[in-house]
Tab-separated table of N, CA and C in Angstrom:
chain	number	residue	atom	x	y	z
I	27	MET	N	-69.041	-77.660	65.178
I	27	MET	CA	-68.838	-77.766	64.282
I	27	MET	C	-68.294	-78.549	63.879
I	28	ARG	N	-68.612	-79.385	63.191
I	28	ARG	CA	-66.878	-80.533	62.820
I	28	ARG	C	-65.884	-80.340	62.213
I	29	GLY	N	-65.139	-80.687	63.169
I	29	GLY	CA	-63.850	-80.844	62.623
I	29	GLY	C	-63.239	-79.349	63.277
I	30	PHE	N	-63.741	-78.994	64.588
I	30	PHE	CA	-63.152	-77.743	65.310
I	30	PHE	C	-63.601	-78.169	66.843
I	31	ASP	N	-62.579	-77.691	67.753
I	31	ASP	CA	-62.864	-77.517	68.802
I	31	ASP	C	-63.982	-77.220	69.541
I	32	GLU	N	-63.800	-76.102	69.407
I	32	GLU	CA	-64.768	-75.019	69.943
I	32	GLU	C	-65.399	-74.129	69.263
I	33	LEU	N	-66.835	-73.797	69.240
I	33	LEU	CA	-67.609	-72.746	68.067
I	33	LEU	C	-67.873	-71.529	68.551
I	34	HIS	N	-67.796	-70.594	68.515
I	34	HIS	CA	-68.744	-69.365	68.815
I	34	HIS	C	-69.448	-68.424	68.168
I	35	ASP	N	-70.669	-68.632	68.377
I	35	ASP	CA	-71.221	-68.097	67.532
I	35	ASP	C	-71.663	-66.376	67.737
I	36	VAL	N	-70.984	-65.308	67.169
I	36	VAL	CA	-71.566	-64.672	67.925
I	36	VAL	C	-72.971	-63.966	67.282
I	37	LEU	N	-73.649	-64.652	66.647
I	37	LEU	CA	-74.585	-64.208	65.852
I	37	LEU	C	-75.937	-64.517	65.753
I	38	SER	N	-75.871	-65.935	66.977
I	38	SER	CA	-77.024	-66.290	67.452
I	38	SER	C	-76.757	-66.141	68.859
I	39	ARG	N	-77.044	-65.349	69.677
I	39	ARG	CA	-75.879	-65.764	70.965
I	39	ARG	C	-77.444	-65.585	71.652
I	40	GLN	N	-78.686	-64.764	70.863
I	40	GLN	CA	-79.619	-64.838	71.726
I	40	GLN	C	-80.259	-65.837	71.929
I	41	PRO	N	-81.405	-66.749	72.712
I	41	PRO	CA	-82.167	-67.842	72.254
I	41	PRO	C	-83.311	-66.969	70.771
I	42	ALA	N	-83.776	-67.733	70.158
I	42	ALA	CA	-84.602	-68.412	68.639
I	42	ALA	C	-85.570	-66.751	69.247
I	43	LEU	N	-86.272	-67.105	70.809
I	43	LEU	CA	-87.914	-66.159	70.216
I	43	LEU	C	-87.309	-64.867	70.828
I	44	PRO	N	-86.628	-64.320	71.442
I	44	PRO	CA	-85.955	-63.276	71.667
I	44	PRO	C	-85.404	-62.113	70.796
I	45	ALA	N	-84.139	-63.376	69.609
I	45	ALA	CA	-83.900	-62.777	68.590
I	45	ALA	C	-85.284	-62.610	67.733
I	46	ALA	N	-86.077	-63.236	67.802
I	46	ALA	CA	-87.305	-62.763	66.290
I	46	ALA	C	-88.086	-61.619	67.614
I	47	THR	N	-88.379	-61.323	68.291
I	47	THR	CA	-88.801	-60.074	69.201
I	47	THR	C	-87.819	-59.233	68.963
I	48	GLN	N	-87.139	-59.209	68.570
I	48	GLN	CA	-86.022	-58.065	68.671
I	48	GLN	C	-86.219	-57.675	67.643
I	49	PHE	N	-86.337	-58.343	66.370
I	49	PHE	CA	-86.203	-58.110	65.173
I	49	PHE	C	-87.731	-57.536	64.411
I	50	VAL	N	-88.774	-58.314	65.217
I	50	VAL	CA	-90.508	-57.646	64.445
I	50	VAL	C	-89.996	-56.284	65.282
I	51	GLY	N	-89.426	-55.997	66.531
I	51	GLY	CA	-89.771	-54.875	67.352
I	51	GLY	C	-88.831	-53.820	66.174
I	52	ARG	N	-87.665	-53.617	66.077
I	52	ARG	CA	-87.222	-53.262	64.881
I	52	ARG	C	-87.922	-52.858	64.088
I	53	ARG	N	-88.250	-53.965	63.404
I	53	ARG	CA	-88.659	-53.815	61.895
I	53	ARG	C	-90.584	-52.706	62.355
I	54	LEU	N	-91.500	-52.769	63.247
I	54	LEU	CA	-92.031	-51.802	64.263
I	54	LEU	C	-91.563	-50.349	64.198
I	55	GLY	N	-90.327	-50.257	64.174
I	55	GLY	CA	-89.829	-49.078	64.974
I	55	GLY	C	-89.716	-48.946	66.693
I	56	LEU	N	-89.524	-49.670	67.496
I	56	LEU	CA	-90.697	-49.875	68.916
I	56	LEU	C	-88.792	-50.125	69.467
I	57	VAL	N	-88.037	-51.255	68.856
I	57	VAL	CA	-86.929	-51.823	69.626
I	57	VAL	C	-85.747	-50.512	68.818
I	58	PRO	N	-84.324	-50.190	69.192
I	58	PRO	CA	-83.455	-49.662	67.974
I	58	PRO	C	-82.972	-50.020	67.828
I	59	PRO	N	-82.386	-49.918	66.483
I	59	PRO	CA	-81.362	-50.693	66.010
I	59	PRO	C	-80.007	-51.177	66.219
I	60	MET	N	-79.678	-52.615	65.980
I	60	MET	CA	-78.881	-53.325	67.184
I	60	MET	C	-77.494	-52.305	66.555
I	61	VAL	N	-76.224	-51.699	66.973
I	61	VAL	CA	-75.678	-51.300	66.491
I	61	VAL	C	-73.947	-52.583	66.760
I	62	ASP	N	-73.989	-52.741	66.889
I	62	ASP	CA	-72.953	-53.737	66.264
I	62	ASP	C	-73.453	-55.493	66.764
I	63	LYS	N	-72.815	-55.351	65.463
I	63	LYS	CA	-73.640	-56.797	64.889
I	63	LYS	C	-72.736	-58.359	65.535
I	64	GLY	N	-71.701	-57.870	66.239
I	64	GLY	CA	-70.505	-59.255	67.323
I	64	GLY	C	-69.714	-58.310	66.735
I	65	ALA	N	-68.791	-57.565	66.716
I	65	ALA	CA	-67.399	-57.425	66.217
I	65	ALA	C	-67.202	-57.331	67.957
I	66	ALA	N	-68.199	-56.745	68.809
I	66	ALA	CA	-67.126	-56.238	70.180
I	66	ALA	C	-67.231	-57.566	70.611
I	67	LEU	N	-68.804	-58.801	70.816
I	67	LEU	CA	-67.889	-59.971	71.223
I	67	LEU	C	-67.276	-60.338	70.756
I	68	ASN	N	-67.595	-60.485	69.435
I	68	ASN	CA	-66.301	-61.914	69.327
I	68	ASN	C	-64.628	-61.379	69.741
I	69	ASN	N	-64.234	-60.140	69.362
I	69	ASN	CA	-63.093	-59.771	69.475
I	69	ASN	C	-63.005	-60.117	71.544
I	70	GLU	N	-64.015	-60.012	71.788
I	70	GLU	CA	-63.856	-60.564	73.613
I	70	GLU	C	-63.636	-61.879	73.496
I	71	ARG	N	-64.508	-62.352	72.856
I	71	ARG	CA	-64.101	-64.106	72.846
I	71	ARG	C	-62.746	-65.046	72.367
I	72	VAL	N	-62.373	-63.915	71.622
I	72	VAL	CA	-60.652	-64.023	70.802
I	72	VAL	C	-59.591	-63.982	71.383
I	73	GLU	N	-59.814	-62.751	72.403
I	73	GLU	CA	-58.760	-62.127	73.762
I	73	GLU	C	-59.477	-63.426	74.654
I	74	ALA	N	-60.020	-64.004	75.208
I	74	ALA	CA	-60.133	-65.324	76.095
I	74	ALA	C	-59.793	-66.396	75.084
I	75	TRP	N	-59.964	-66.385	74.449
I	75	TRP	CA	-59.126	-67.977	73.713
I	75	TRP	C	-57.685	-67.955	74.563
I	76	VAL	N	-57.729	-66.890	73.765
I	76	VAL	CA	-56.044	-65.837	73.409
I	76	VAL	C	-55.191	-66.728	74.709
I	77	GLU	N	-56.167	-65.912	76.371
I	77	GLU	CA	-55.914	-65.767	76.987
I	77	GLU	C	-55.778	-67.613	77.805
I	78	ARG	N	-56.500	-68.592	77.376
I	78	ARG	CA	-56.695	-69.969	77.967
I	78	ARG	C	-55.123	-70.788	76.509
I	79	HIS	N	-55.393	-70.467	76.115
I	79	HIS	CA	-53.646	-71.205	74.966
I	79	HIS	C	-52.953	-71.067	74.731
I	80	GLY	N	-52.770	-69.307	74.645
I	80	GLY	CA	-51.660	-69.054	74.523
I	80	GLY	C	-51.261	-68.693	73.042
I	81	ASP	N	-50.096	-69.448	73.025
I	81	ASP	CA	-49.302	-69.362	72.064
I	81	ASP	C	-48.944	-70.889	71.141
I	82	ALA	N	-50.672	-72.179	71.266
I	82	ALA	CA	-50.818	-73.101	71.433
I	82	ALA	C	-50.894	-73.155	69.785
I	83	PRO	N	-50.253	-74.132	69.327
I	83	PRO	CA	-51.107	-74.316	66.962
I	83	PRO	C	-52.887	-74.061	67.274
I	84	SER	N	-53.103	-72.973	66.326
I	84	SER	CA	-54.417	-73.191	66.654
I	84	SER	C	-55.018	-73.268	64.810
I	85	PHE	N	-55.834	-73.171	64.137
I	85	PHE	CA	-56.759	-73.010	63.742
I	85	PHE	C	-57.579	-71.591	63.568
I	86	ASN	N	-58.013	-70.655	63.554
I	86	ASN	CA	-58.992	-69.991	63.801
I	86	ASN	C	-59.637	-69.569	62.697
I	87	ILE	N	-60.996	-68.994	63.162
I	87	ILE	CA	-61.551	-68.180	61.853
I	87	ILE	C	-62.554	-67.375	62.396
I	88	PHE	N	-62.693	-66.262	62.260
I	88	PHE	CA	-63.452	-64.927	62.888
I	88	PHE	C	-64.108	-64.257	62.191
I	89	ASN	N	-64.983	-64.311	62.464
I	89	ASN	CA	-66.172	-64.006	61.364
I	89	ASN	C	-67.032	-62.111	61.453
I	90	TYR	N	-66.896	-60.997	61.245
I	90	TYR	CA	-67.811	-59.869	61.116
I	90	TYR	C	-68.638	-60.122	60.316
I	91	ASN	N	-69.651	-59.270	60.959
I	91	ASN	CA	-71.064	-58.932	59.947
I	91	ASN	C	-71.327	-57.429	59.892
I	92	GLU	N	-70.217	-56.632	60.457
I	92	GLU	CA	-70.793	-55.526	61.037
I	92	GLU	C	-70.703	-54.607	59.235
I	93	HIS	N	-69.825	-55.292	57.998
I	93	HIS	CA	-71.237	-54.997	56.972
I	93	HIS	C	-72.393	-55.435	56.086
I	94	HIS	N	-72.821	-55.849	56.598
I	94	HIS	CA	-73.530	-55.851	55.898
I	94	HIS	C	-75.183	-55.672	56.014
I	95	PRO	N	-76.173	-55.714	55.782
I	95	PRO	CA	-77.265	-54.779	55.602
I	95	PRO	C	-77.965	-55.309	56.904
I	96	PRO	N	-79.303	-54.029	57.482
I	96	PRO	CA	-79.201	-53.548	57.104
I	96	PRO	C	-77.654	-52.282	58.220
I	97	TYR	N	-76.825	-51.351	57.579
I	97	TYR	CA	-76.115	-50.536	57.150
I	97	TYR	C	-76.407	-49.759	59.317
I	98	ALA	N	-75.801	-50.019	59.831
I	98	ALA	CA	-76.295	-49.794	60.889
I	98	ALA	C	-75.040	-49.288	61.809
I	99	PRO	N	-74.308	-48.056	60.976
I	99	PRO	CA	-72.784	-47.685	62.570
I	99	PRO	C	-73.295	-47.750	63.468
I	100	THR	N	-72.558	-47.338	64.567
I	100	THR	CA	-72.639	-46.062	66.070
I	100	THR	C	-72.596	-44.612	65.929
I	101	PRO	N	-73.713	-44.297	66.433
I	101	PRO	CA	-73.802	-42.919	66.092
I	101	PRO	C	-72.460	-42.415	65.682
I	102	ALA	N	-71.151	-42.802	65.933
I	102	ALA	CA	-69.668	-41.522	66.218
I	102	ALA	C	-69.349	-41.404	64.984
I	103	TYR	N	-70.045	-42.585	64.399
I	103	TYR	CA	-69.230	-43.038	62.998
I	103	TYR	C	-69.719	-42.537	61.980
I	104	ARG	N	-71.276	-43.320	62.215
I	104	ARG	CA	-72.566	-41.955	61.363
I	104	ARG	C	-72.376	-40.876	61.146
I	105	ASP	N	-71.608	-40.301	62.656
I	105	ASP	CA	-72.094	-38.657	62.298
I	105	ASP	C	-70.883	-38.063	61.296
I	106	GLU	N	-69.464	-39.176	61.295
I	106	GLU	CA	-68.006	-38.969	61.446
I	106	GLU	C	-68.911	-39.064	59.231
I	107	TRP	N	-68.562	-40.243	58.730
I	107	TRP	CA	-68.828	-40.139	57.432
I	107	TRP	C	-69.836	-40.676	57.381
I	108	VAL	N	-71.085	-39.914	56.987
I	108	VAL	CA	-72.783	-39.604	56.398
I	108	VAL	C	-72.595	-38.096	56.368
I	109	ALA	N	-72.655	-37.705	54.835
I	109	ALA	CA	-72.267	-36.590	54.851
I	109	ALA	C	-74.511	-35.650	55.562
I	110	SER	N	-75.271	-36.312	54.619
I	110	SER	CA	-76.990	-36.277	55.100
I	110	SER	C	-77.655	-37.925	55.241
I	111	ASP	N	-77.919	-37.682	56.472
I	111	ASP	CA	-78.824	-38.352	56.958
I	111	ASP	C	-80.019	-38.353	57.088
I	112	SER	N	-81.127	-39.434	56.732
I	112	SER	CA	-82.418	-38.747	57.146
I	112	SER	C	-83.037	-39.774	57.801
I	113	PRO	N	-84.437	-39.511	58.316
I	113	PRO	CA	-84.661	-40.917	59.066
I	113	PRO	C	-85.355	-41.171	58.307
I	114	ALA	N	-86.090	-41.759	57.135
I	114	ALA	CA	-86.761	-41.307	56.592
I	114	ALA	C	-85.844	-42.942	55.741
I	115	LEU	N	-84.411	-42.380	55.637
I	115	LEU	CA	-83.922	-43.340	54.008
I	115	LEU	C	-83.394	-44.400	55.599
I	116	ARG	N	-83.350	-44.224	56.929
I	116	ARG	CA	-83.063	-44.669	58.003
I	116	ARG	C	-84.176	-45.832	57.703
I	117	GLU	N	-85.585	-45.596	57.827
I	117	GLU	CA	-86.534	-46.467	57.967
I	117	GLU	C	-86.536	-47.349	56.871
I	118	ARG	N	-86.467	-46.804	56.124
I	118	ARG	CA	-86.757	-47.428	54.179
I	118	ARG	C	-85.546	-49.083	54.454
I	119	TRP	N	-84.349	-47.761	54.410
I	119	TRP	CA	-82.956	-49.637	55.083
I	119	TRP	C	-82.938	-50.202	56.006
I	120	ARG	N	-84.237	-50.125	57.266
I	120	ARG	CA	-84.611	-50.888	57.996
I	120	ARG	C	-86.231	-52.264	57.541
I	121	ASP	N	-86.158	-51.706	56.615
I	121	ASP	CA	-87.085	-52.877	56.448
I	121	ASP	C	-86.764	-53.138	54.517
I	122	PHE	N	-86.479	-52.526	54.951
I	122	PHE	CA	-85.142	-53.380	53.253
I	122	PHE	C	-85.342	-54.923	52.629
I	123	ASP	N	-86.341	-55.138	51.870
I	123	ASP	CA	-85.998	-55.982	51.573
I	123	ASP	C	-85.847	-56.479	49.625
I	124	PRO	N	-84.600	-57.701	49.449
I	124	PRO	CA	-84.283	-57.908	48.390
I	124	PRO	C	-85.006	-57.873	47.385
I	125	LEU	N	-85.967	-58.602	47.576
I	125	LEU	CA	-87.079	-58.966	46.847
I	125	LEU	C	-87.763	-57.419	45.703
I	126	ASP	N	-86.794	-56.703	46.456
I	126	ASP	CA	-88.265	-54.768	45.804
I	126	ASP	C	-87.120	-54.855	45.148
I	127	HIS	N	-85.549	-55.581	44.847
I	127	HIS	CA	-84.461	-54.503	44.901
I	127	HIS	C	-84.286	-55.173	43.390
I	128	LEU	N	-84.845	-56.071	42.477
I	128	LEU	CA	-84.647	-56.702	41.318
I	128	LEU	C	-84.264	-55.697	40.726
I	129	PRO	N	-83.872	-55.991	39.334
I	129	PRO	CA	-83.123	-55.425	38.307
I	129	PRO	C	-84.519	-54.714	37.613
I	130	GLY	N	-84.259	-52.801	37.801
I	130	GLY	CA	-84.903	-52.347	37.018
I	130	GLY	C	-86.290	-51.971	38.060
I	131	HIS	N	-85.771	-52.470	39.159
I	131	HIS	CA	-87.077	-52.527	40.636
I	131	HIS	C	-86.602	-51.264	41.345
I	132	THR	N	-85.668	-51.332	41.468
I	132	THR	CA	-84.445	-50.209	42.787
I	132	THR	C	-84.731	-48.944	42.798
I	133	ASN	N	-85.542	-48.057	43.466
I	133	ASN	CA	-86.431	-47.243	43.267
I	133	ASN	C	-84.935	-46.353	44.307
I	134	PHE	N	-84.065	-46.634	44.180
I	134	PHE	CA	-83.484	-45.554	45.660
I	134	PHE	C	-83.315	-43.946	44.410
I	135	THR	N	-83.293	-43.359	45.156
I	135	THR	CA	-82.627	-42.073	44.561
I	135	THR	C	-81.826	-41.694	43.963
I	136	PRO	N	-80.685	-41.306	43.622
I	136	PRO	CA	-78.495	-40.771	43.730
I	136	PRO	C	-78.437	-40.244	44.653
I	137	GLU	N	-79.006	-39.341	46.000
I	137	GLU	CA	-78.662	-39.001	47.201
I	137	GLU	C	-79.395	-39.868	47.917
I	138	GLU	N	-80.139	-41.191	48.083
I	138	GLU	CA	-80.806	-42.285	48.974
I	138	GLU	C	-79.358	-42.822	48.912
I	139	LEU	N	-78.623	-43.608	47.544
I	139	LEU	CA	-77.638	-43.929	46.860
I	139	LEU	C	-76.554	-43.933	48.064
I	140	ASP	N	-75.940	-42.490	47.792
I	140	ASP	CA	-75.136	-41.408	48.243
I	140	ASP	C	-75.345	-41.349	49.720
I	141	VAL	N	-76.600	-41.808	50.131
I	141	VAL	CA	-76.670	-41.940	51.737
I	141	VAL	C	-75.675	-43.600	52.515
I	142	LEU	N	-76.828	-44.966	51.236
I	142	LEU	CA	-76.310	-45.706	51.447
I	142	LEU	C	-75.351	-46.168	51.324
I	143	ARG	N	-74.480	-45.555	50.317
I	143	ARG	CA	-72.508	-45.595	50.105
I	143	ARG	C	-72.081	-45.157	51.391
I	144	ASP	N	-72.452	-44.008	51.739
I	144	ASP	CA	-71.731	-43.357	53.042
I	144	ASP	C	-72.524	-44.552	54.551
I	145	LEU	N	-73.362	-45.068	54.856
I	145	LEU	CA	-73.519	-46.208	56.069
I	145	LEU	C	-72.650	-47.132	55.661
I	146	TYR	N	-72.885	-47.414	54.462
I	146	TYR	CA	-71.631	-48.832	54.412
I	146	TYR	C	-70.420	-48.511	54.701
I	147	ASP	N	-69.642	-47.819	54.258
I	147	ASP	CA	-68.184	-46.823	54.510
I	147	ASP	C	-67.747	-46.731	55.650
I	148	ALA	N	-69.364	-46.561	56.390
I	148	ALA	CA	-69.090	-46.349	57.983
I	148	ALA	C	-68.865	-47.819	59.072
I	149	SER	N	-69.792	-48.323	58.083
I	149	SER	CA	-69.509	-49.574	58.385
I	149	SER	C	-68.443	-50.541	58.463
I	150	ILE	N	-67.639	-50.062	57.945
I	150	ILE	CA	-66.274	-51.253	57.270
I	150	ILE	C	-65.617	-50.202	58.667
I	151	ALA	N	-64.979	-48.849	58.689
I	151	ALA	CA	-64.527	-48.067	59.194
I	151	ALA	C	-64.839	-48.491	60.745
I	152	TYR	N	-65.728	-49.209	61.619
I	152	TYR	CA	-66.481	-49.412	62.167
I	152	TYR	C	-65.983	-50.786	61.948
I	153	GLN	N	-66.032	-51.163	61.150
I	153	GLN	CA	-65.263	-52.696	61.400
I	153	GLN	C	-63.771	-53.025	61.413
I	154	ASP	N	-63.215	-52.230	60.704
I	154	ASP	CA	-61.517	-51.964	60.603
I	154	ASP	C	-61.436	-51.303	61.938
I	155	GLU	N	-61.867	-50.699	62.054
I	155	GLU	CA	-61.243	-50.291	63.703
I	155	GLU	C	-61.900	-51.364	64.693
I	156	ARG	N	-62.633	-52.503	65.078
I	156	ARG	CA	-62.869	-53.582	66.048
I	156	ARG	C	-61.742	-54.841	65.710
I	157	MET	N	-61.358	-54.825	63.221
I	157	MET	CA	-60.567	-55.639	63.741
I	157	MET	C	-59.233	-55.120	63.698
I	158	SER	N	-58.233	-53.931	63.743
I	158	SER	CA	-57.791	-53.141	64.908
I	158	SER	C	-56.855	-53.541	66.332
I	159	GLU	N	-58.307	-53.977	66.450
I	159	GLU	CA	-58.153	-54.244	67.551
I	159	GLU	C	-57.995	-55.259	68.292
I	160	LEU	N	-58.856	-56.026	67.643
I	160	LEU	CA	-58.607	-57.971	67.468
I	160	LEU	C	-56.718	-58.087	67.144
I	161	PHE	N	-56.089	-57.915	66.563
I	161	PHE	CA	-55.177	-57.715	65.569
I	161	PHE	C	-53.699	-57.015	67.216
I	162	GLU	N	-54.591	-55.871	67.411
I	162	GLU	CA	-53.575	-55.391	69.065
I	162	GLU	C	-53.685	-56.566	69.445
I	163	ALA	N	-54.952	-57.443	70.160
I	163	ALA	CA	-54.954	-58.017	71.355
I	163	ALA	C	-54.055	-59.059	71.361
I	164	LEU	N	-54.050	-59.449	70.134
I	164	LEU	CA	-53.496	-60.920	68.988
I	164	LEU	C	-51.754	-60.494	69.683
I	165	ARG	N	-51.466	-59.224	69.401
I	165	ARG	CA	-49.869	-59.288	68.665
I	165	ARG	C	-49.294	-59.296	70.153
I	166	SER	N	-49.982	-58.850	71.421
I	166	SER	CA	-49.805	-59.176	72.324
I	166	SER	C	-49.939	-59.916	73.330
I	167	ARG	N	-50.238	-61.044	72.671
I	167	ARG	CA	-50.137	-62.313	73.531
I	167	ARG	C	-50.008	-63.085	72.313
I	168	VAL	N	-49.420	-62.897	71.506
I	168	VAL	CA	-49.047	-64.536	70.902
I	168	VAL	C	-48.027	-64.058	69.881
I	169	GLU	N	-47.214	-64.867	69.457
I	169	GLU	CA	-46.060	-64.227	68.730
I	169	GLU	C	-46.318	-64.572	66.811
I	170	LEU	N	-47.492	-63.296	66.474
I	170	LEU	CA	-47.641	-63.145	64.804
I	170	LEU	C	-46.537	-63.093	64.090
I	171	ASP	N	-45.371	-63.092	64.436
I	171	ASP	CA	-44.741	-63.609	63.304
I	171	ASP	C	-44.264	-65.376	62.740
I	172	ASP	N	-44.504	-66.258	63.524
I	172	ASP	CA	-45.356	-67.291	63.437
I	172	ASP	C	-46.352	-68.073	63.102
I	173	SER	N	-47.130	-66.694	62.715
I	173	SER	CA	-48.428	-66.935	61.997
I	173	SER	C	-48.528	-66.948	60.852
I	174	LEU	N	-49.637	-67.222	60.441
I	174	LEU	CA	-50.111	-67.135	58.818
I	174	LEU	C	-51.363	-66.210	59.047
I	175	VAL	N	-51.558	-65.090	58.543
I	175	VAL	CA	-53.070	-64.444	58.685
I	175	VAL	C	-53.764	-64.121	57.499
I	176	ILE	N	-54.961	-64.153	57.044
I	176	ILE	CA	-55.228	-64.404	55.822
I	176	ILE	C	-56.636	-63.412	56.638
I	177	VAL	N	-57.291	-62.694	55.699
I	177	VAL	CA	-58.402	-61.565	55.585
I	177	VAL	C	-59.040	-61.443	54.160
I	178	THR	N	-60.075	-62.013	54.038
I	178	THR	CA	-61.154	-62.138	53.465
I	178	THR	C	-62.005	-61.628	53.423
I	179	ALA	N	-63.146	-61.824	52.442
I	179	ALA	CA	-64.735	-61.747	52.574
I	179	ALA	C	-65.255	-62.637	51.723
I	180	ASP	N	-66.672	-62.613	52.249
I	180	ASP	CA	-67.940	-63.957	51.745
I	180	ASP	C	-67.985	-63.047	50.118
I	181	HIS	N	-68.259	-61.343	50.367
I	181	HIS	CA	-69.027	-61.270	49.300
I	181	HIS	C	-68.280	-59.668	49.640
I	182	GLY	N	-69.312	-59.394	48.326
I	182	GLY	CA	-68.958	-57.559	47.653
I	182	GLY	C	-70.342	-57.353	48.003
I	183	GLU	N	-70.800	-56.217	47.324
I	183	GLU	CA	-72.042	-55.259	48.169
I	183	GLU	C	-71.932	-54.567	46.743
I	184	HIS	N	-74.017	-54.575	46.883
I	184	HIS	CA	-73.769	-53.658	44.970
I	184	HIS	C	-74.799	-52.641	46.102
I	185	LEU	N	-74.264	-50.881	45.535
I	185	LEU	CA	-74.600	-50.230	46.036
I	185	LEU	C	-74.960	-49.200	45.307
I	186	GLY	N	-76.624	-49.640	44.331
I	186	GLY	CA	-76.881	-49.057	43.094
I	186	GLY	C	-76.370	-49.896	41.598
I	187	GLU	N	-74.993	-50.408	41.585
I	187	GLU	CA	-74.302	-50.719	40.583
I	187	GLU	C	-75.408	-51.457	40.038
I	188	HIS	N	-75.777	-51.613	38.554
I	188	HIS	CA	-76.569	-52.449	37.405
I	188	HIS	C	-77.949	-52.469	38.151
I	189	GLU	N	-78.594	-51.232	39.187
I	189	GLU	CA	-79.259	-51.212	39.426
I	189	GLU	C	-79.671	-52.208	40.596
I	190	HIS	N	-78.915	-53.023	41.089
I	190	HIS	CA	-79.099	-53.728	42.854
I	190	HIS	C	-78.405	-52.440	43.933
I	191	VAL	N	-79.147	-53.054	44.891
I	191	VAL	CA	-78.360	-52.792	46.443
I	191	VAL	C	-78.571	-54.273	46.813
I	192	GLY	N	-77.422	-54.310	47.432
I	192	GLY	CA	-77.727	-55.404	48.314
I	192	GLY	C	-76.086	-56.361	48.467
I	193	HIS	N	-76.498	-57.470	48.377
I	193	HIS	CA	-75.575	-58.845	48.067
I	193	HIS	C	-76.692	-60.020	47.389
I	194	TYR	N	-77.830	-59.478	46.277
I	194	TYR	CA	-78.400	-60.668	46.382
I	194	TYR	C	-78.366	-60.967	44.156
I	195	TRP	N	-79.037	-61.685	44.269
I	195	TRP	CA	-79.852	-62.359	42.837
I	195	TRP	C	-78.688	-61.960	41.395
I	196	ASN	N	-77.511	-61.865	41.745
I	196	ASN	CA	-76.911	-62.079	39.902
I	196	ASN	C	-75.526	-62.041	41.151
I	197	LEU	N	-74.716	-61.891	39.691
I	197	LEU	CA	-73.373	-62.607	40.074
I	197	LEU	C	-72.075	-61.632	39.504
I	198	TYR	N	-72.655	-59.983	39.986
I	198	TYR	CA	-71.054	-59.153	39.438
I	198	TYR	C	-70.071	-58.998	39.952
I	199	GLU	N	-69.481	-58.841	38.948
I	199	GLU	CA	-67.802	-58.236	39.630
I	199	GLU	C	-67.687	-57.762	41.194
I	200	ALA	N	-68.988	-56.757	41.133
I	200	ALA	CA	-69.463	-56.151	42.461
I	200	ALA	C	-69.244	-57.192	43.471
I	201	LEU	N	-70.220	-58.390	43.212
I	201	LEU	CA	-69.826	-59.021	43.927
I	201	LEU	C	-69.349	-60.638	44.145
I	202	LEU	N	-68.481	-60.841	43.136
I	202	LEU	CA	-67.658	-61.291	42.901
I	202	LEU	C	-65.748	-61.450	43.501
I	203	HIS	N	-65.614	-60.107	43.143
I	203	HIS	CA	-64.300	-59.299	42.625
I	203	HIS	C	-64.077	-58.907	44.791
I	204	VAL	N	-63.560	-60.036	45.674
I	204	VAL	CA	-63.574	-59.654	47.130
I	204	VAL	C	-61.703	-59.443	47.721
I	205	PRO	N	-61.846	-58.640	48.317
I	205	PRO	CA	-59.844	-59.236	48.873
I	205	PRO	C	-59.652	-60.118	49.810
I	206	LEU	N	-58.567	-61.087	48.674
I	206	LEU	CA	-57.516	-61.965	50.354
I	206	LEU	C	-56.428	-61.394	50.470
């Protein structure tokens, strides 16, 4: 990427054909859903980078995607955060298509929306743990007192508000109001 000395892209870490095969396999229910969307690998790469570069001045961007649909928290986080889960809802969510959820077309029941919110919260909790691990690793190797660390998000998420699910097709506050 122009302007950066190194790029470590954890989202496209697989060649296109195997990634496509994984996607089709998940859609057909033949391959289990990806549990970690890159946070663990991201942390490993950051730690390796810090080992090589130490306290040298740097500008880094770390991107986490655990909170993006479909929400697929690890089983431990799902067990802790999701009050009532169902294979049928997981299947519907795995096959989520934002075109099916334009205003007036969202057909999740209130109970299903509760489960989606729980799955989202579980995904956020998992991502928070991975980010905590990242900060601990940085603290052990880098003088963070001399660092500026900014945490933000690229968008919010609709979980039934305005009859939307996901982060598509609108500019409501739920998508625009993100932490910084």
